[in-house]
Coordinates of C-alpha atoms and ligand atoms in Angstrom, one line a residue:
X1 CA 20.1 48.5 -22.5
X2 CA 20.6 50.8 -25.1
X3 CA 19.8 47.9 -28.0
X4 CA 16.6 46.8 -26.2
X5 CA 15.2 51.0 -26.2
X6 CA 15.6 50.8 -29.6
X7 CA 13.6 47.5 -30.8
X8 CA 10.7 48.6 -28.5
X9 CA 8.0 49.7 -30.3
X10 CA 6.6 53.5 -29.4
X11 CA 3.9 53.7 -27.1
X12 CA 0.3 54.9 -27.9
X13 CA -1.0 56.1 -24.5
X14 CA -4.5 56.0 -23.4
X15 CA -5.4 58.9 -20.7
X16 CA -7.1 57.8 -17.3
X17 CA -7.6 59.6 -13.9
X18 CA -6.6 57.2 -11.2
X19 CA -8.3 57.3 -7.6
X20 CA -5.2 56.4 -5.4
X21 CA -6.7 56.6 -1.9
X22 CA -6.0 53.9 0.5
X23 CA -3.8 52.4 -2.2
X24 CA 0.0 51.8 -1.3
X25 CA 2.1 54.1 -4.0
X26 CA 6.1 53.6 -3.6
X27 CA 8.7 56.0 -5.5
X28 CA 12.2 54.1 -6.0
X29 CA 14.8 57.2 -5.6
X30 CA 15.6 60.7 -3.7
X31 CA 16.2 63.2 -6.6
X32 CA 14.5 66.3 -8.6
X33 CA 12.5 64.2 -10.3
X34 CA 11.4 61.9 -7.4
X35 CA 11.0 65.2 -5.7
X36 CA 8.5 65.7 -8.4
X37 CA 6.3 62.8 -8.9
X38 CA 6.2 62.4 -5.2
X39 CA 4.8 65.8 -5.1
X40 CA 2.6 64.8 -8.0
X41 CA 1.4 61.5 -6.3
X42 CA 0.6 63.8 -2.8
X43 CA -1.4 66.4 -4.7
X44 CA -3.5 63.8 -6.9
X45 CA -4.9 61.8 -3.3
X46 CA -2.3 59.5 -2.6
X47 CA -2.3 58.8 0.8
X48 CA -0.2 55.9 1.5
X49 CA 3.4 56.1 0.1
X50 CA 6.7 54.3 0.2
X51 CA 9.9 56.4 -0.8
X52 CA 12.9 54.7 -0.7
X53 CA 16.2 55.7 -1.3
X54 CA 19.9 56.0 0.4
X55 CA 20.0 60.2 -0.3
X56 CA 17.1 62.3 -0.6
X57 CA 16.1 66.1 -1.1
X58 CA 15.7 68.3 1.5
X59 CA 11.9 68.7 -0.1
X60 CA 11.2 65.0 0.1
X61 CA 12.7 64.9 3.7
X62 CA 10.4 67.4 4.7
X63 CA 7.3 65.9 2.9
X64 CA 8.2 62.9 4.6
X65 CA 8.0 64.7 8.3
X66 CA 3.7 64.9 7.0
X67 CA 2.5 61.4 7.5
X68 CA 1.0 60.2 4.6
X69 CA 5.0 58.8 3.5
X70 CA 7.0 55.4 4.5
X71 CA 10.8 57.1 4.1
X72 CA 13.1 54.2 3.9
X73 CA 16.6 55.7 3.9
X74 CA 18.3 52.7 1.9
X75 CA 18.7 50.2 -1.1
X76 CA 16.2 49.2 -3.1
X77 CA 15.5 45.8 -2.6
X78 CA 12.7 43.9 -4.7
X79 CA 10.7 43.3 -1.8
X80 CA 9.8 47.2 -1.4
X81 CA 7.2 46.0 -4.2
X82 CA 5.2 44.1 -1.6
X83 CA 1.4 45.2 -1.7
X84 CA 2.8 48.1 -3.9
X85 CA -0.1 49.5 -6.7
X86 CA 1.7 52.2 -8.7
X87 CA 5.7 53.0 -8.7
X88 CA 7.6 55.4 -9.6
X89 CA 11.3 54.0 -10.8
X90 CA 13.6 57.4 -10.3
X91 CA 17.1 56.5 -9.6
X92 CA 19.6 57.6 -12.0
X93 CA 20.8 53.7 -12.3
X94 CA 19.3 52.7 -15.7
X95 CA 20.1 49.4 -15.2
X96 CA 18.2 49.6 -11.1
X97 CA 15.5 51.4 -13.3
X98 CA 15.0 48.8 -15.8
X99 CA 15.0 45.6 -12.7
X100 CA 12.1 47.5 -10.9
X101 CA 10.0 48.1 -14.0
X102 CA 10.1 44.2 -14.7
X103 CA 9.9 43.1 -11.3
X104 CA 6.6 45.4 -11.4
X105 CA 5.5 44.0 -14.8
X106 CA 6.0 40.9 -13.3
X107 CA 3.5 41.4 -10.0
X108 CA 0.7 43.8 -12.4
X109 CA 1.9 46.7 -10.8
X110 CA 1.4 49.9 -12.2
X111 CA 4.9 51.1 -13.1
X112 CA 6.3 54.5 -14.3
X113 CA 10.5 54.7 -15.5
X114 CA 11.3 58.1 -15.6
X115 CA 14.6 56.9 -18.4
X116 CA 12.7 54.8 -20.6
X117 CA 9.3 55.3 -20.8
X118 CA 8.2 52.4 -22.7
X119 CA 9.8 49.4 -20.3
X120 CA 6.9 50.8 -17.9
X121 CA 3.3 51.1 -18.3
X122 CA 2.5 54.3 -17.5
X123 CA 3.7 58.2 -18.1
X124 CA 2.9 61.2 -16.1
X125 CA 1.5 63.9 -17.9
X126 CA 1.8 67.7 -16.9
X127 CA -1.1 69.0 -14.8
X128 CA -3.0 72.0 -14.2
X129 CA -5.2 71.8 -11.2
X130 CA -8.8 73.8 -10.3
X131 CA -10.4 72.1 -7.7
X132 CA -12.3 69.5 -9.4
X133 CA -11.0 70.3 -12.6
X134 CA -8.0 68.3 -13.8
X135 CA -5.9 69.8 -16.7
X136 CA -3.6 66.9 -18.2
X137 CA -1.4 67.4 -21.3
X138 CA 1.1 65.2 -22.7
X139 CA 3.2 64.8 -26.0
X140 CA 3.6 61.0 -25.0
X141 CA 7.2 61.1 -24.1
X142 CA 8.5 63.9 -27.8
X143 CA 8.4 66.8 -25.8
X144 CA 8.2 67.3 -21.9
X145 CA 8.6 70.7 -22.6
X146 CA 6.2 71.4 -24.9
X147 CA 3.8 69.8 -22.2
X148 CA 4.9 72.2 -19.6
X149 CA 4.6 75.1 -21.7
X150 CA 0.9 74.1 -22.6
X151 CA 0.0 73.4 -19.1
X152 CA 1.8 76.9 -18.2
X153 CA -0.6 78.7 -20.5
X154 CA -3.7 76.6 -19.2
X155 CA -3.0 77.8 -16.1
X156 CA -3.4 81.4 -17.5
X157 CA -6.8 80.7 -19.2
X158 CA -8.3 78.9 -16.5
X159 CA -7.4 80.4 -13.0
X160 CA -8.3 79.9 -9.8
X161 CA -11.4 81.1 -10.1
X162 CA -12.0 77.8 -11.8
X163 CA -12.2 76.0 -8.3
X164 CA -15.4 77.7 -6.9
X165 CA -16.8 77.3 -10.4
X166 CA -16.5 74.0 -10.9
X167 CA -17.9 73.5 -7.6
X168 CA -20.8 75.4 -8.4
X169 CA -21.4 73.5 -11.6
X170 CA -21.7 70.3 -9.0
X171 CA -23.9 71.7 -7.2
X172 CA -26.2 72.9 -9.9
X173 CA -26.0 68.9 -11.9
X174 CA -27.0 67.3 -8.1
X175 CA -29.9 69.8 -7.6
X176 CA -31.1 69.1 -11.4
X177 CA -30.9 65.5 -11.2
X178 CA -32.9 65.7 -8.2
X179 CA -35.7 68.3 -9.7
X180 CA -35.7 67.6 -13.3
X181 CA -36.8 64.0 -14.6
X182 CA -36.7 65.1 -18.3
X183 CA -33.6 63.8 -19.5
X184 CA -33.4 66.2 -22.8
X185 CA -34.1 68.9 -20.6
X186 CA -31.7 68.1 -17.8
X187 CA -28.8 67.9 -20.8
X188 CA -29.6 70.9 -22.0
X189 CA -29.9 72.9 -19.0
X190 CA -26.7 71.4 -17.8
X191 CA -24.6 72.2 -21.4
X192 CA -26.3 75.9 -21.1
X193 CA -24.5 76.0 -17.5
X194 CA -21.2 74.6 -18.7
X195 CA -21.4 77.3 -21.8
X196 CA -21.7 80.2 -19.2
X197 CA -19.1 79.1 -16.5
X198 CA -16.9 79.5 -20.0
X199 CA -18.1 82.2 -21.3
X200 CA -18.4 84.2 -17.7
X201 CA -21.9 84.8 -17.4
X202 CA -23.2 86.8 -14.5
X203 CA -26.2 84.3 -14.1
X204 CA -23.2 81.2 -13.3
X205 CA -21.1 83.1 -11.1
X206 CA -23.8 85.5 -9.0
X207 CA -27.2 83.8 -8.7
X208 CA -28.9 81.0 -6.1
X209 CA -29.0 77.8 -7.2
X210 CA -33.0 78.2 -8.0
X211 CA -32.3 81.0 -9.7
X212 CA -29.6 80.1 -11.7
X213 CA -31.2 76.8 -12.7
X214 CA -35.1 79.1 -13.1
X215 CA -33.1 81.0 -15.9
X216 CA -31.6 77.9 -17.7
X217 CA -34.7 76.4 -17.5
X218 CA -36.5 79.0 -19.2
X219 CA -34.1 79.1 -22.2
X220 CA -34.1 75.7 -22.6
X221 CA -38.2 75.4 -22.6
X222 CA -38.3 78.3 -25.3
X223 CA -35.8 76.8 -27.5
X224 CA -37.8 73.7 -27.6
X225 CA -41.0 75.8 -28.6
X226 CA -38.8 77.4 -31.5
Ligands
LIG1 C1 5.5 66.5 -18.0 C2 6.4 66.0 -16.8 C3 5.5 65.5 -15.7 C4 6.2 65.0 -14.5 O1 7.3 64.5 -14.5 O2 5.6 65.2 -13.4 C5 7.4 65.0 -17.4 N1 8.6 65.5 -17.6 C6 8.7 66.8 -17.1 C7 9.7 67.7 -17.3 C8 11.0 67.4 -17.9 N2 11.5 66.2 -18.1 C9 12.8 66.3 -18.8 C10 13.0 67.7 -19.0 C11 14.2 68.3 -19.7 C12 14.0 68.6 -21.2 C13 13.8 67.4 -22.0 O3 14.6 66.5 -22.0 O4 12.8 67.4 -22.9 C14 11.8 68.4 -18.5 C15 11.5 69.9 -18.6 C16 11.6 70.6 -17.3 O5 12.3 70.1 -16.4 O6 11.0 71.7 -17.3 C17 13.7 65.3 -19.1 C18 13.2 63.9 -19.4 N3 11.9 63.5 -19.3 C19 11.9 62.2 -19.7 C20 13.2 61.8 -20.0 C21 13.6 60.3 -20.4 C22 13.2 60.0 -21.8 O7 12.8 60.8 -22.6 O8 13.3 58.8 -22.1 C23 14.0 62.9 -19.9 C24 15.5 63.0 -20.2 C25 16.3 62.7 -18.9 C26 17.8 62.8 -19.1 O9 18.3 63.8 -19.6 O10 18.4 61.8 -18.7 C27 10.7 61.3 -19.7 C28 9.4 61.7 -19.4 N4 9.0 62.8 -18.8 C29 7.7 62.9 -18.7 C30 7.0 63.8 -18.0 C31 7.1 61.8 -19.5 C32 6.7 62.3 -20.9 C33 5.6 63.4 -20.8 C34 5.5 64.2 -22.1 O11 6.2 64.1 -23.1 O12 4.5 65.0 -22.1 C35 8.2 60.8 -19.6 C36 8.3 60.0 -20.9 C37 8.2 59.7 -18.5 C38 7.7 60.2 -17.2 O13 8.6 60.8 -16.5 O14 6.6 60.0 -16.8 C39 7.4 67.1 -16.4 C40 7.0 68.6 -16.6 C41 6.0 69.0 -15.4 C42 5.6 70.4 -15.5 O15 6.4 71.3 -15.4 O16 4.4 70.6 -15.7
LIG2 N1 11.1 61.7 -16.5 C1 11.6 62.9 -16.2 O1 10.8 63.9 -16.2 C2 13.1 63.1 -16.0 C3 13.6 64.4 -16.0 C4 15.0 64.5 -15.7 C5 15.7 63.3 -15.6 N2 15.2 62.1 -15.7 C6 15.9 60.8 -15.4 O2 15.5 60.5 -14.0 C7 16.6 59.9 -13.3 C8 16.8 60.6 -12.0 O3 17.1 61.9 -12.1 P1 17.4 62.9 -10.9 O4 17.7 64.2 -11.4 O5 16.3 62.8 -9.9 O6 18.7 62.2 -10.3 P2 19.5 62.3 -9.0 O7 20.9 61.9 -9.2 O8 19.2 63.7 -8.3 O9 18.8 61.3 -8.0 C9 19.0 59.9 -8.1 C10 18.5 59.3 -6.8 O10 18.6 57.9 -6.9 C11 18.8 57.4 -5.6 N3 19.4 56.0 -5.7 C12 20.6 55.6 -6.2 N4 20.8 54.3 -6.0 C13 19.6 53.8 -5.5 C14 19.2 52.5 -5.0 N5 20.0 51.5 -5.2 N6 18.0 52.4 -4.5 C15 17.2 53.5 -4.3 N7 17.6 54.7 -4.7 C16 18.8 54.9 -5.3 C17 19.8 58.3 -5.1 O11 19.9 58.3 -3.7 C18 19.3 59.7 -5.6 O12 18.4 60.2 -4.6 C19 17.7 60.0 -14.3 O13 17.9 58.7 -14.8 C20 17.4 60.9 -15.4 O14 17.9 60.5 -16.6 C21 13.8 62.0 -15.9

């Protein structure tokens, strides 16, 4: 096992946001760190998911008691990877770990081992979440630490007042796209917004829509007749 780790050649990761609803998720293993990407899995949409495993955590059995999760309190067996999408390959067998990632590879499942990285296809990366605004930070496998401590000090900069933000910045991009036809002027208007959520502005966090949009409007207009 050891031999094969070292011949592989180191990742280069490319960052996506997955949409997991409806789509069959299964996590292979009971412990912490099942614990933790099941939590992970739950909190980014997943809605259908398979945890299997002989011993688990009191924190996964009482997830399991919410619905969304298929517990199966047993072996593995490669047949949990029927109509699977994504796994999660958590038990502290390396040699389990490393017959799950290629049954997976085999099948074009998405496949995550949380021992060696690179015999799956997929990492997770620490997360900071604000409503619609996903934080993700990783240092592709050299440091989960350093990961956690950045997303720790994201979640300092951007708090919770992030959520309603975010949610107003939505709402501001739909009602422009309805009202404004101008494409340079919609851009524009929308970057001004998106500088003062950041920079706190009164007019982003206080005013009606119409208003808020009136006043970005007007900037915009009179820096094109600069
Ligand atoms: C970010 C986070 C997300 C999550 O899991 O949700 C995550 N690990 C976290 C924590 C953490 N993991 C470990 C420690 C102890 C300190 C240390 O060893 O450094 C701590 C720190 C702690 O616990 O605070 C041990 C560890 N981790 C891996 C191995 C195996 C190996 O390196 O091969 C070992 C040795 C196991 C052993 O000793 O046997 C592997 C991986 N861990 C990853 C992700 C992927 C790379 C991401 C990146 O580099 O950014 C990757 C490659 C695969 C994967 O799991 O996807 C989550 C923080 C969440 C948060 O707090 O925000
Ligand atoms: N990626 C990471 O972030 C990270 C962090 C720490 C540790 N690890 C690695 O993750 C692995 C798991 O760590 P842990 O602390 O959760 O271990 P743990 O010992 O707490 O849990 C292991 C789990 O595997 C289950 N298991 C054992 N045999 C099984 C089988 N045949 N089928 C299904 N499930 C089975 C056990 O029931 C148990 O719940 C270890 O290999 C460790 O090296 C990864």
């Amino acid at each position: 096992m050891e031999l094969a780790r070292e011949h592989k050649v180191r990742p280069t990761y490319y960052a996506a946001a997955l949409d997991l609803k409806g789509k069959l998720c299964a996590v292979i293993g009971g412990g912490i760190v099942a614990e933790r990407k099941l939590k992970g899995l739950l909190e980014g949409g997943a809605d259908r998911v398979r945890l299997v495993s002989p011993e688990v955590t009191p924190g996964i059995a009482a997830l399991a008691d919410g619905g969304n999760i298929i517990l199966e309190q047993r072996d593995y067996q490669e047949s949990d990877l029927a109509n699977v999408w994504l796994v999660f390959a958590c038990t502290h067998d390396a040699m389990l770990n490393a017959a799950i990632a290629l049954a997976a590879n085999r099948r074009g499942i998405w496949c995550n081992v949380t021992d060696d990285a690179a015999s799956g296809s997929f990492i997770s990366p620490s997360v900071v979440r604000r409503g619609d605004l996903l934080l993700a930070v990783t240092a592709s496998g050299a440091s989960p630490s350093l990961s956690a401590l950045i997303r720790t000090e994201l979640e300092r900069q951007y708090g919770p007042q992030y959520i309603e933000r975010v949610e107003r910045l939505r709402q501001l991009r739909e009602y422009v796209y309805k009202t404004q036809k101008n494409e340079r002027v919609r851009r524009e208007v929308l970057r001004l917004a998106a500088e003062g959520t950041l920079m706190d502005d009164g007019a982003a966090g206080t005013l009606g829509l119409d208003e808020w949009y009136a006043v970005l409007l007007e900037i915009t207009i009179g820096r094109q007749m600069e």
